[in-house]
């Protein structure tokens, strides 16, 4: 799994997330047929989740540093920062010009369809279009309803169709949508038999990992927080690393703080207590 860097190393943030996941995810590498538009030289790992042990809480300074220093972790993404900033400005103009609902539908509609498709198919391949993942990463920076919709789609007991997912992301102020999202989360959290849909979870984690490869540091906070939440939901022992990095980049990241507080209080979904 090499990138185009002169020294032949994998992007640092991708390696960090891989190291965080690898301990409790089983991997088999198969040189499969890439999707149209994907890099044929890349390996497409097929993987599944294996239940891990309990999480040892650590302070930031005690966390393992697989890449040596924080400076190294802040490596640039694969996409130029100027290009990502340009896409961020495009979404902002759409929201201002068309309104939040229509602007978000135009910006994220196709990307959320891809997200839903990959969840449904179990994440056997990387998504073909990195630009659609870029739209989700950029969208989360301006509209956390997109992030919350991704989370609900991953942890819900029952699959959520793509149109409902888009409504959650585009119309967060609609009382009905907020109530429905709350019920879906509560149902999944409180039901002891609500074991996560593993294919959906692995696909979601892989897409979030790819977003981290693509975007520069300022756009990683909510992606990291989203990934930390999903890792907490499946009781992954490295959740603290991802959540702490998100909060280290942005101390005001509320979702990362929620995950860290849940870990500190040993709070987790009921299915983890079986």
Coordinates of C-alpha atoms in Angstrom, one line a residue, residues 9-271:
X9 CA 5.9 5.9 2.7
X10 CA 2.2 5.7 3.2
X11 CA 0.4 8.9 4.3
X12 CA 1.1 9.3 7.9
X13 CA -2.5 9.8 9.1
X14 CA -3.6 6.7 7.1
X15 CA -0.9 4.6 8.8
X16 CA -2.0 6.0 12.2
X17 CA -5.6 4.9 11.7
X18 CA -4.5 1.6 10.2
X19 CA -2.4 0.9 13.3
X20 CA -5.3 1.8 15.5
X21 CA -7.6 -0.5 13.7
X22 CA -5.3 -3.4 12.8
X23 CA -5.1 -4.9 16.3
X24 CA -8.8 -5.7 16.5
X25 CA -9.7 -6.1 12.8
X26 CA -8.7 -9.2 10.9
X27 CA -7.3 -8.6 7.4
X28 CA -6.8 -10.7 4.3
X29 CA -5.2 -9.0 1.4
X30 CA -6.5 -10.0 -2.0
X31 CA -5.5 -8.3 -5.3
X32 CA -9.0 -7.8 -6.5
X33 CA -10.5 -6.0 -9.4
X34 CA -10.6 -2.3 -8.6
X35 CA -13.7 -0.2 -9.2
X36 CA -13.7 2.1 -12.3
X37 CA -11.6 5.1 -11.6
X38 CA -9.6 3.5 -8.8
X39 CA -5.9 3.1 -8.8
X40 CA -5.2 -0.4 -10.1
X41 CA -1.8 -0.5 -8.3
X42 CA -3.4 -0.4 -4.8
X43 CA -4.3 -3.4 -2.7
X44 CA -8.0 -3.6 -1.7
X45 CA -8.1 -5.2 1.7
X46 CA -11.1 -7.3 2.7
X47 CA -11.6 -7.3 6.4
X48 CA -14.0 -8.0 9.2
X49 CA -14.3 -7.0 12.8
X50 CA -13.1 -9.1 15.7
X51 CA -14.2 -8.3 19.2
X52 CA -11.4 -6.8 21.3
X53 CA -10.8 -6.3 25.0
X54 CA -11.6 -3.4 27.3
X55 CA -10.0 0.0 26.7
X56 CA -7.1 1.1 28.9
X57 CA -7.7 4.9 29.4
X58 CA -4.6 7.0 28.9
X59 CA -3.7 10.7 29.0
X60 CA -2.6 12.3 25.8
X61 CA 1.1 12.3 26.7
X62 CA 0.8 8.5 27.4
X63 CA -0.7 7.5 24.1
X64 CA 1.5 5.4 21.8
X65 CA 3.1 7.3 18.9
X66 CA 3.4 5.0 15.9
X67 CA 4.8 7.8 13.8
X68 CA 7.1 9.2 16.4
X69 CA 6.0 12.8 16.9
X70 CA 2.9 14.9 16.6
X71 CA 4.6 16.9 13.9
X72 CA 4.8 13.9 11.7
X73 CA 1.1 13.1 12.4
X74 CA 0.2 16.5 10.9
X75 CA 1.3 15.4 7.4
X76 CA -0.6 16.9 4.5
X77 CA -3.4 15.0 2.8
X78 CA -3.2 13.5 -0.7
X79 CA -5.3 16.4 -2.1
X80 CA -3.7 19.9 -2.2
X81 CA -5.0 22.1 0.6
X82 CA -5.8 24.8 -1.9
X83 CA -8.1 22.5 -3.8
X84 CA -9.9 21.3 -0.6
X85 CA -10.3 25.0 0.5
X86 CA -11.8 25.7 -3.0
X87 CA -14.3 22.9 -2.5
X88 CA -15.1 24.2 1.0
X89 CA -15.9 27.6 -0.5
X90 CA -18.1 26.0 -3.2
X91 CA -20.3 24.4 -0.5
X92 CA -20.4 27.6 1.5
X93 CA -21.7 29.5 -1.6
X94 CA -24.3 26.7 -2.3
X95 CA -25.6 27.0 1.3
X96 CA -25.7 30.8 1.0
X97 CA -27.2 30.9 -2.4
X98 CA -29.7 28.0 -2.3
X99 CA -30.3 27.7 1.4
X100 CA -29.0 25.0 3.7
X101 CA -31.5 22.3 2.6
X102 CA -31.2 22.6 -1.1
X103 CA -27.5 23.5 -0.9
X104 CA -26.7 20.4 1.1
X105 CA -28.8 18.2 -1.2
X106 CA -26.9 19.5 -4.2
X107 CA -23.6 19.1 -2.4
X108 CA -23.9 15.8 -0.6
X109 CA -26.7 13.9 -2.4
X110 CA -24.5 11.8 -4.7
X111 CA -21.9 11.3 -2.0
X112 CA -24.5 10.0 0.5
X113 CA -25.8 7.6 -2.1
X114 CA -22.3 6.3 -2.5
X115 CA -21.9 6.0 1.3
X116 CA -25.2 4.1 1.5
X117 CA -24.2 1.8 -1.4
X118 CA -20.9 0.9 0.2
X119 CA -22.5 0.3 3.6
X120 CA -25.0 -2.1 1.9
X121 CA -22.3 -3.9 0.0
X122 CA -20.1 -4.4 3.1
X123 CA -17.1 -2.3 2.1
X124 CA -15.3 -4.9 0.0
X125 CA -13.7 -2.2 -2.1
X126 CA -12.6 1.3 -1.7
X127 CA -15.1 3.8 -3.2
X128 CA -14.4 4.6 -6.8
X129 CA -14.7 8.4 -6.5
X130 CA -12.5 10.1 -3.9
X131 CA -14.1 13.4 -4.8
X132 CA -17.4 12.2 -3.3
X133 CA -15.6 11.3 -0.1
X134 CA -14.1 14.8 -0.2
X135 CA -17.5 16.3 -0.3
X136 CA -18.5 14.5 2.9
X137 CA -15.3 15.5 4.7
X138 CA -15.7 19.1 3.6
X139 CA -19.5 19.0 4.4
X140 CA -18.9 17.8 7.9
X141 CA -16.7 20.9 8.6
X142 CA -19.6 23.3 7.9
X143 CA -22.6 21.1 8.7
X144 CA -22.3 18.6 11.5
X145 CA -25.7 17.2 10.6
X146 CA -23.8 15.4 7.8
X147 CA -21.5 13.8 10.3
X148 CA -24.5 12.8 12.6
X149 CA -26.3 11.3 9.6
X150 CA -23.3 9.1 8.8
X151 CA -23.1 8.0 12.4
X152 CA -26.8 7.1 12.6
X153 CA -26.6 5.2 9.3
X154 CA -23.8 3.1 10.7
X155 CA -25.2 2.2 14.2
X156 CA -28.9 1.9 13.4
X157 CA -30.3 -1.6 14.0
X158 CA -32.1 -1.4 10.6
X159 CA -30.6 0.0 7.4
X160 CA -31.5 3.6 6.5
X161 CA -32.3 4.3 2.9
X162 CA -30.3 6.9 1.1
X163 CA -33.2 9.4 0.8
X164 CA -33.8 9.3 4.6
X165 CA -30.1 9.7 5.1
X166 CA -30.1 12.8 2.9
X167 CA -33.0 14.3 4.8
X168 CA -31.2 13.8 8.1
X169 CA -28.1 15.7 6.7
X170 CA -30.0 18.5 4.8
X171 CA -32.8 19.2 7.3
X172 CA -31.4 18.9 10.8
X173 CA -33.7 21.6 12.2
X174 CA -36.8 19.6 11.2
X175 CA -38.2 18.4 14.6
X176 CA -39.4 15.1 13.1
X177 CA -36.0 14.2 11.8
X178 CA -34.3 15.1 15.1
X179 CA -36.8 12.9 17.0
X180 CA -36.4 10.0 14.5
X181 CA -32.6 10.1 14.8
X182 CA -32.8 10.2 18.5
X183 CA -35.1 7.2 18.5
X184 CA -32.8 5.2 16.2
X185 CA -29.7 5.9 18.4
X186 CA -31.6 5.2 21.6
X187 CA -33.0 1.9 20.2
X188 CA -29.5 0.8 19.1
X189 CA -27.9 1.8 22.3
X190 CA -30.4 0.3 24.8
X191 CA -31.2 -3.0 23.0
X192 CA -28.8 -5.7 24.3
X193 CA -29.4 -7.8 21.2
X194 CA -28.6 -4.9 18.8
X195 CA -25.2 -6.3 17.7
X196 CA -23.7 -3.9 15.1
X197 CA -24.2 -4.7 11.4
X198 CA -20.6 -5.7 10.8
X199 CA -20.5 -5.2 7.0
X200 CA -22.0 -1.7 7.4
X201 CA -19.5 -0.9 10.2
X202 CA -16.4 -2.0 8.3
X203 CA -17.5 -0.1 5.2
X204 CA -18.1 3.1 7.2
X205 CA -14.7 2.8 8.9
X206 CA -12.9 2.2 5.6
X207 CA -14.5 5.3 4.0
X208 CA -13.7 7.5 7.0
X209 CA -10.1 6.2 6.9
X210 CA -9.9 7.1 3.2
X211 CA -11.2 10.6 4.0
X212 CA -8.3 11.0 6.5
X213 CA -5.9 10.1 3.7
X214 CA -7.3 12.7 1.4
X215 CA -7.8 15.9 3.4
X216 CA -5.4 18.2 5.2
X217 CA -5.4 18.5 9.0
X218 CA -8.0 21.2 9.4
X219 CA -10.6 19.0 7.7
X220 CA -9.9 15.9 9.8
X221 CA -11.4 16.8 13.1
X222 CA -15.0 15.7 12.5
X223 CA -13.9 12.7 10.4
X224 CA -11.7 11.5 13.3
X225 CA -14.5 12.2 15.8
X226 CA -17.0 10.2 13.7
X227 CA -14.5 7.3 13.4
X228 CA -13.9 7.5 17.2
X229 CA -17.6 7.3 17.8
X230 CA -18.0 4.2 15.6
X231 CA -15.0 2.5 17.3
X232 CA -16.5 3.2 20.7
X233 CA -19.7 1.7 19.5
X234 CA -18.0 -1.6 18.7
X235 CA -15.9 -1.5 21.9
X236 CA -12.6 -1.1 20.1
X237 CA -9.7 -0.8 22.5
X238 CA -8.0 2.0 20.5
X239 CA -10.9 4.4 20.6
X240 CA -9.1 6.7 22.9
X241 CA -6.3 7.3 20.5
X242 CA -8.6 8.5 17.7
X243 CA -10.8 10.6 20.0
X244 CA -7.7 12.2 21.7
X245 CA -6.2 13.1 18.4
X246 CA -9.5 14.7 17.2
X247 CA -9.6 16.8 20.4
X248 CA -5.9 17.6 20.2
X249 CA -6.5 19.1 16.7
X250 CA -9.6 21.0 18.0
X251 CA -10.1 21.1 21.8
X252 CA -13.6 22.3 21.1
X253 CA -14.7 19.2 19.3
X254 CA -17.8 18.2 21.2
X255 CA -18.2 14.7 19.8
X256 CA -14.6 13.7 20.7
X257 CA -15.3 15.0 24.2
X258 CA -18.5 12.9 24.4
X259 CA -16.6 9.8 23.4
X260 CA -13.8 10.5 25.9
X261 CA -16.3 11.1 28.7
X262 CA -18.1 7.9 27.8
X263 CA -14.9 5.9 28.0
X264 CA -13.9 7.5 31.3
X265 CA -17.3 6.6 32.8
X266 CA -17.2 3.1 31.2
X267 CA -20.4 3.8 29.3
X268 CA -21.0 1.8 26.2
X269 CA -23.9 0.3 24.2
X270 CA -25.8 -2.5 25.9
X271 CA -24.7 -5.1 23.4

